[in-house]
XYZ file of C-alpha atoms in Angstrom:
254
model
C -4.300 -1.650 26.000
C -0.452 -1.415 26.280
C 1.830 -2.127 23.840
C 0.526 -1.592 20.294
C 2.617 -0.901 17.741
C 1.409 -0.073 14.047
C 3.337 0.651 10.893
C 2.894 3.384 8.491
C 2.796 3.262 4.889
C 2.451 5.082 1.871
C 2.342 5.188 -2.278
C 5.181 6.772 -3.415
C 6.953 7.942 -6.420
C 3.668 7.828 -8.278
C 4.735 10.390 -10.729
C 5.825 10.100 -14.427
C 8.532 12.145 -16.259
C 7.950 15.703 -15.739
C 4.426 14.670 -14.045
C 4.244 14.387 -9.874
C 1.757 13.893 -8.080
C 3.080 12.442 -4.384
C 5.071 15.203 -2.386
C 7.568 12.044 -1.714
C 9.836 13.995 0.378
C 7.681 15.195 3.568
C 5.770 12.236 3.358
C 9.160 10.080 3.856
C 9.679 12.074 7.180
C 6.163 10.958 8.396
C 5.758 7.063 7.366
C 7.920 3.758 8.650
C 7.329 2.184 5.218
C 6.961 3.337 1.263
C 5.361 1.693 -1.585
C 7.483 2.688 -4.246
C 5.512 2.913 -7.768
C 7.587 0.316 -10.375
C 7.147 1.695 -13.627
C 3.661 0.007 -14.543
C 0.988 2.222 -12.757
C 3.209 5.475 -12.467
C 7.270 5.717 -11.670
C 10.259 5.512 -14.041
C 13.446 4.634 -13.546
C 14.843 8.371 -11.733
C 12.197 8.604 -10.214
C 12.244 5.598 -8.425
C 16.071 6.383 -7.505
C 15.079 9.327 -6.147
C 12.054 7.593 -3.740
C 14.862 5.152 -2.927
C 17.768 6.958 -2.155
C 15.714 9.343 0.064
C 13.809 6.243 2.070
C 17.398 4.685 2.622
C 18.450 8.231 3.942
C 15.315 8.560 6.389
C 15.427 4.585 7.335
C 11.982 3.956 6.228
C 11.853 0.903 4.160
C 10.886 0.472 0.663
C 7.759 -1.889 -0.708
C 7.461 -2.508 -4.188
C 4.243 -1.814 -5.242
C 3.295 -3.288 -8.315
C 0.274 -3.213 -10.601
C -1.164 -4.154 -13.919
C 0.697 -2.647 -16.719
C -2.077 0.500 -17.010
C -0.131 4.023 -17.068
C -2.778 5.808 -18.259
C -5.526 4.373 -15.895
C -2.897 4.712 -13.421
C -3.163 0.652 -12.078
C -7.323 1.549 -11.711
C -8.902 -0.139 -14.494
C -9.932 -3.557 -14.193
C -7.895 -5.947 -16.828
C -7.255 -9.712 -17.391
C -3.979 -10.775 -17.732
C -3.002 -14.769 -17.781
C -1.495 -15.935 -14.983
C 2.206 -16.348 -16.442
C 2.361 -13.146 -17.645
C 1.423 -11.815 -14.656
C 3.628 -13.634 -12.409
C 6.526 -12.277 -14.401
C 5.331 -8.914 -14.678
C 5.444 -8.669 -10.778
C 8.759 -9.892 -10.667
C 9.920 -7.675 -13.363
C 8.581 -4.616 -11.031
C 10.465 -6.306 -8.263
C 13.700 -6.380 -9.619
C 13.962 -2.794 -11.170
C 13.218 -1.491 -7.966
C 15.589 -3.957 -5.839
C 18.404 -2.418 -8.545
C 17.448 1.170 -7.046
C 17.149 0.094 -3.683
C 20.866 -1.805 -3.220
C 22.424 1.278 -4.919
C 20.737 3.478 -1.913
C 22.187 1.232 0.817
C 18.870 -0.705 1.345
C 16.640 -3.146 -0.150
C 12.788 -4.051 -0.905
C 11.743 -5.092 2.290
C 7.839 -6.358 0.931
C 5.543 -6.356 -2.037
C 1.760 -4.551 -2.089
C -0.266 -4.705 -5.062
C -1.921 -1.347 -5.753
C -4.940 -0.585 -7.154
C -7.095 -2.996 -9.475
C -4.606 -5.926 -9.170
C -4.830 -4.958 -5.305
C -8.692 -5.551 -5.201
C -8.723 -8.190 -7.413
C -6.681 -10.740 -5.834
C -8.706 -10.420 -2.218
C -11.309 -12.887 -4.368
C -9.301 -13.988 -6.597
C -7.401 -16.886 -6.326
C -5.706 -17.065 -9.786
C -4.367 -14.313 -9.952
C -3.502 -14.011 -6.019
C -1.423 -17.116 -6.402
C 0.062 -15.313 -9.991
C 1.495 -12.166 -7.848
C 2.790 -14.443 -5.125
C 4.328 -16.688 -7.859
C 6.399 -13.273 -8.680
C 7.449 -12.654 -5.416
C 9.103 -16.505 -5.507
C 10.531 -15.928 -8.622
C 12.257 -12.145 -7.742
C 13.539 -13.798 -4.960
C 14.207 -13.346 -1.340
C 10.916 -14.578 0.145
C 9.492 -11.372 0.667
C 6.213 -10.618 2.901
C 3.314 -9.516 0.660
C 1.058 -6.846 2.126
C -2.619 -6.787 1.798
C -6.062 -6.738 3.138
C -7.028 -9.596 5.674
C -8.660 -12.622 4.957
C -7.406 -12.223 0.920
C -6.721 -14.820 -1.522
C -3.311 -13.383 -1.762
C -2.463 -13.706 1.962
C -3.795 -17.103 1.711
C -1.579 -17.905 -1.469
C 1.214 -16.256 0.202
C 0.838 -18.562 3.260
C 0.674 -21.645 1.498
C 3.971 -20.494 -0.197
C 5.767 -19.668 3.120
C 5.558 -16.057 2.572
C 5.335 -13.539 5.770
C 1.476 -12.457 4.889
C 1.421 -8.544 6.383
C -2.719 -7.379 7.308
C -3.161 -4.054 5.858
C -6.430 -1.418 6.626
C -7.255 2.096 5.791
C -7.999 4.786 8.007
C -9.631 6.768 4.397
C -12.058 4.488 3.136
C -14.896 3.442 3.621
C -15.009 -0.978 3.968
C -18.253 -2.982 3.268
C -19.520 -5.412 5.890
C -17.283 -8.289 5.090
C -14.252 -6.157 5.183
C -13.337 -5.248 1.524
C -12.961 -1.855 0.380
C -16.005 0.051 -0.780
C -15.203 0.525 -4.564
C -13.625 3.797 -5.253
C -16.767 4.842 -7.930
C -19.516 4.816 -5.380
C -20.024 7.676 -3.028
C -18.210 7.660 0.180
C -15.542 5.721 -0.574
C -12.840 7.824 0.902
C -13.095 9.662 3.636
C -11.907 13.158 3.091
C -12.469 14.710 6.705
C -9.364 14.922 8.763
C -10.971 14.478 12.237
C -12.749 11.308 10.968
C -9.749 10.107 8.961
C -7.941 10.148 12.657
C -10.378 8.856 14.532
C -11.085 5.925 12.334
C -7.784 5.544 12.467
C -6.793 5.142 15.875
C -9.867 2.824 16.152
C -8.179 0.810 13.910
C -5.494 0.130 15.558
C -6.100 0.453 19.283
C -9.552 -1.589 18.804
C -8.553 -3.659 15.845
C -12.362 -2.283 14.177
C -13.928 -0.289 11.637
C -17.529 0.706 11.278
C -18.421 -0.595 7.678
C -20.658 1.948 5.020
C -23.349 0.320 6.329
C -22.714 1.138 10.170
C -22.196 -2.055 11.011
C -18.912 -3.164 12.804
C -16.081 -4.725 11.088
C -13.246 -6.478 13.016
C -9.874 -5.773 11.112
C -6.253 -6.522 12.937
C -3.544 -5.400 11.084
C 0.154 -4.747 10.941
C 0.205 -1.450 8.774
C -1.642 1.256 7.942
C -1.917 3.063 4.569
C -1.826 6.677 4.410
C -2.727 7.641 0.303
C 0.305 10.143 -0.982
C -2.448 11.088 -3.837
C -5.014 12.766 -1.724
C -5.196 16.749 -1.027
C -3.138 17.298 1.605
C -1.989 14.249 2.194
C 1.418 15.261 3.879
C -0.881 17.315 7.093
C -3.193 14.500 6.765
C -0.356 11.868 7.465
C 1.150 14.076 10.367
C -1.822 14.551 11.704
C -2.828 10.514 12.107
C 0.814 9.580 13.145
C 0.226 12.181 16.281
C -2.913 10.837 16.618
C -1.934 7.948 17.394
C 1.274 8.711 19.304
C -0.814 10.496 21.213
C -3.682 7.622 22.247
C -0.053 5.524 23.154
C 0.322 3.443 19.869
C 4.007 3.420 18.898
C 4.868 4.099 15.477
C 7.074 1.414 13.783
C 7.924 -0.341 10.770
C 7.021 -3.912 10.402
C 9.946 -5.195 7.736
């Protein structure tokens, strides 16, 4: 196969105050695109200058990745919040980090959800078609990244939205190509070697081999590389030449 492409992304500026958790700056000279936190699930306001101004300065381009408003279950905790309130929350998120990003020279070039909002709206339809109602009302018809096959990718094409596949080369997906939840055992993958090779599968072969072993078809656009794991910067390098290497050329998709 000739020809492949694949972006990189990663959560960024997932800090808080004096708190940091994602080494933002290596990680910027390894990805093509970075899901800046907006204040809800981790991030203030310098902080998310800071993710901007270096992304503008390395050309990779900046996602806003919003969430419930959870700080202290960082985005992770399941929660119910109507519609309306949602759809402005997202756009909220949007906006502060658009302010950040045109004051760097660029500009939010997509929306993810992260976390519990993330899972939620692959089945959910509410609240899928909530987030994309967010996205219209920041603005700028931006694409929304997110797994395959999701109620937000189908909300987001009904609304004319670009709707950007998304898979994971560090966890573990059930048979019909969700993510294993996060409490059960083996949900990420923490060897390197695996984390690569999975990876590369990905996106050369377009498949995964679910927890179950069976095989899972999944074509996407982008791959996520998590800024929160141990080593996560040597982890990153080490899939980008991975897959550099196998002839996949690494690009963003915004």
């Amino acid at each position: 196969m000739s020809g492949v492409s694949i972006d990189l992304n990663a959560d960024l500026g997932e800090g808080f105050g004096r708190w940091t958790l994602t080494d933002d700056e290596r990680l910027l000279s390894v990805v093509t695109s970075a899901n800046v936190a907006c204040g809800f699930h981790a991030g203030d306001a310098v902080t998310m200058r800071r993710v901007c101004a270096l992304a503008a300065e390395r050309g990779v381009r900046i996602g806003a990745q919003v969430s419930y408003r959870d700080l202290a279950g960082f985005g992770r905790r399941a929660m119910d919040v109507p519609a309306e309130e949602l759809a402005a929350e997202v756009a909220y998120q949007i906006g502060a980090l658009e302010v950040f990003a045109r004051a760097a020279g660029s500009r939010v070039a997509y929306v993810k959800p992260h976390g519990a909002l993330y899972n939620r709206v692959v089945r959910d339809a509410e609240q899928a078609a909530a987030v994309v109602d967010g996205v219209l009302l920041a603005g700028g018809g931006l694409p929304v990244l997110g797994l395959p096959g999701s109620r937000l990718h189908e909300a987001a094409e009904r609304a004319g939205l670009p709707a950007v596949a998304e898979a994971f080369g560090d966890r573990a997906y059930r048979a019909d190509g969700s993510l294993l939840p996060r409490g059960r055992e083996g949900a990420v993958v923490h060897d390197p070697d695996v984390v690569v090779e999975r990876s590369v599968t990905l996106v050369r072969e377009g498949a995964v081999t679910a927890h179950c072993g069976t095989a899972v078809a999944v074509r996407a656009r982008s791959l996520c590389l998590h800024g929160d794991t141990p080593g996560a910067v040597e982890l990153a390098r080490r899939v980008r030449a991975g897959l550099e290497s196998a002839g996949v050329t690494v690009r963003a998709f915004a």
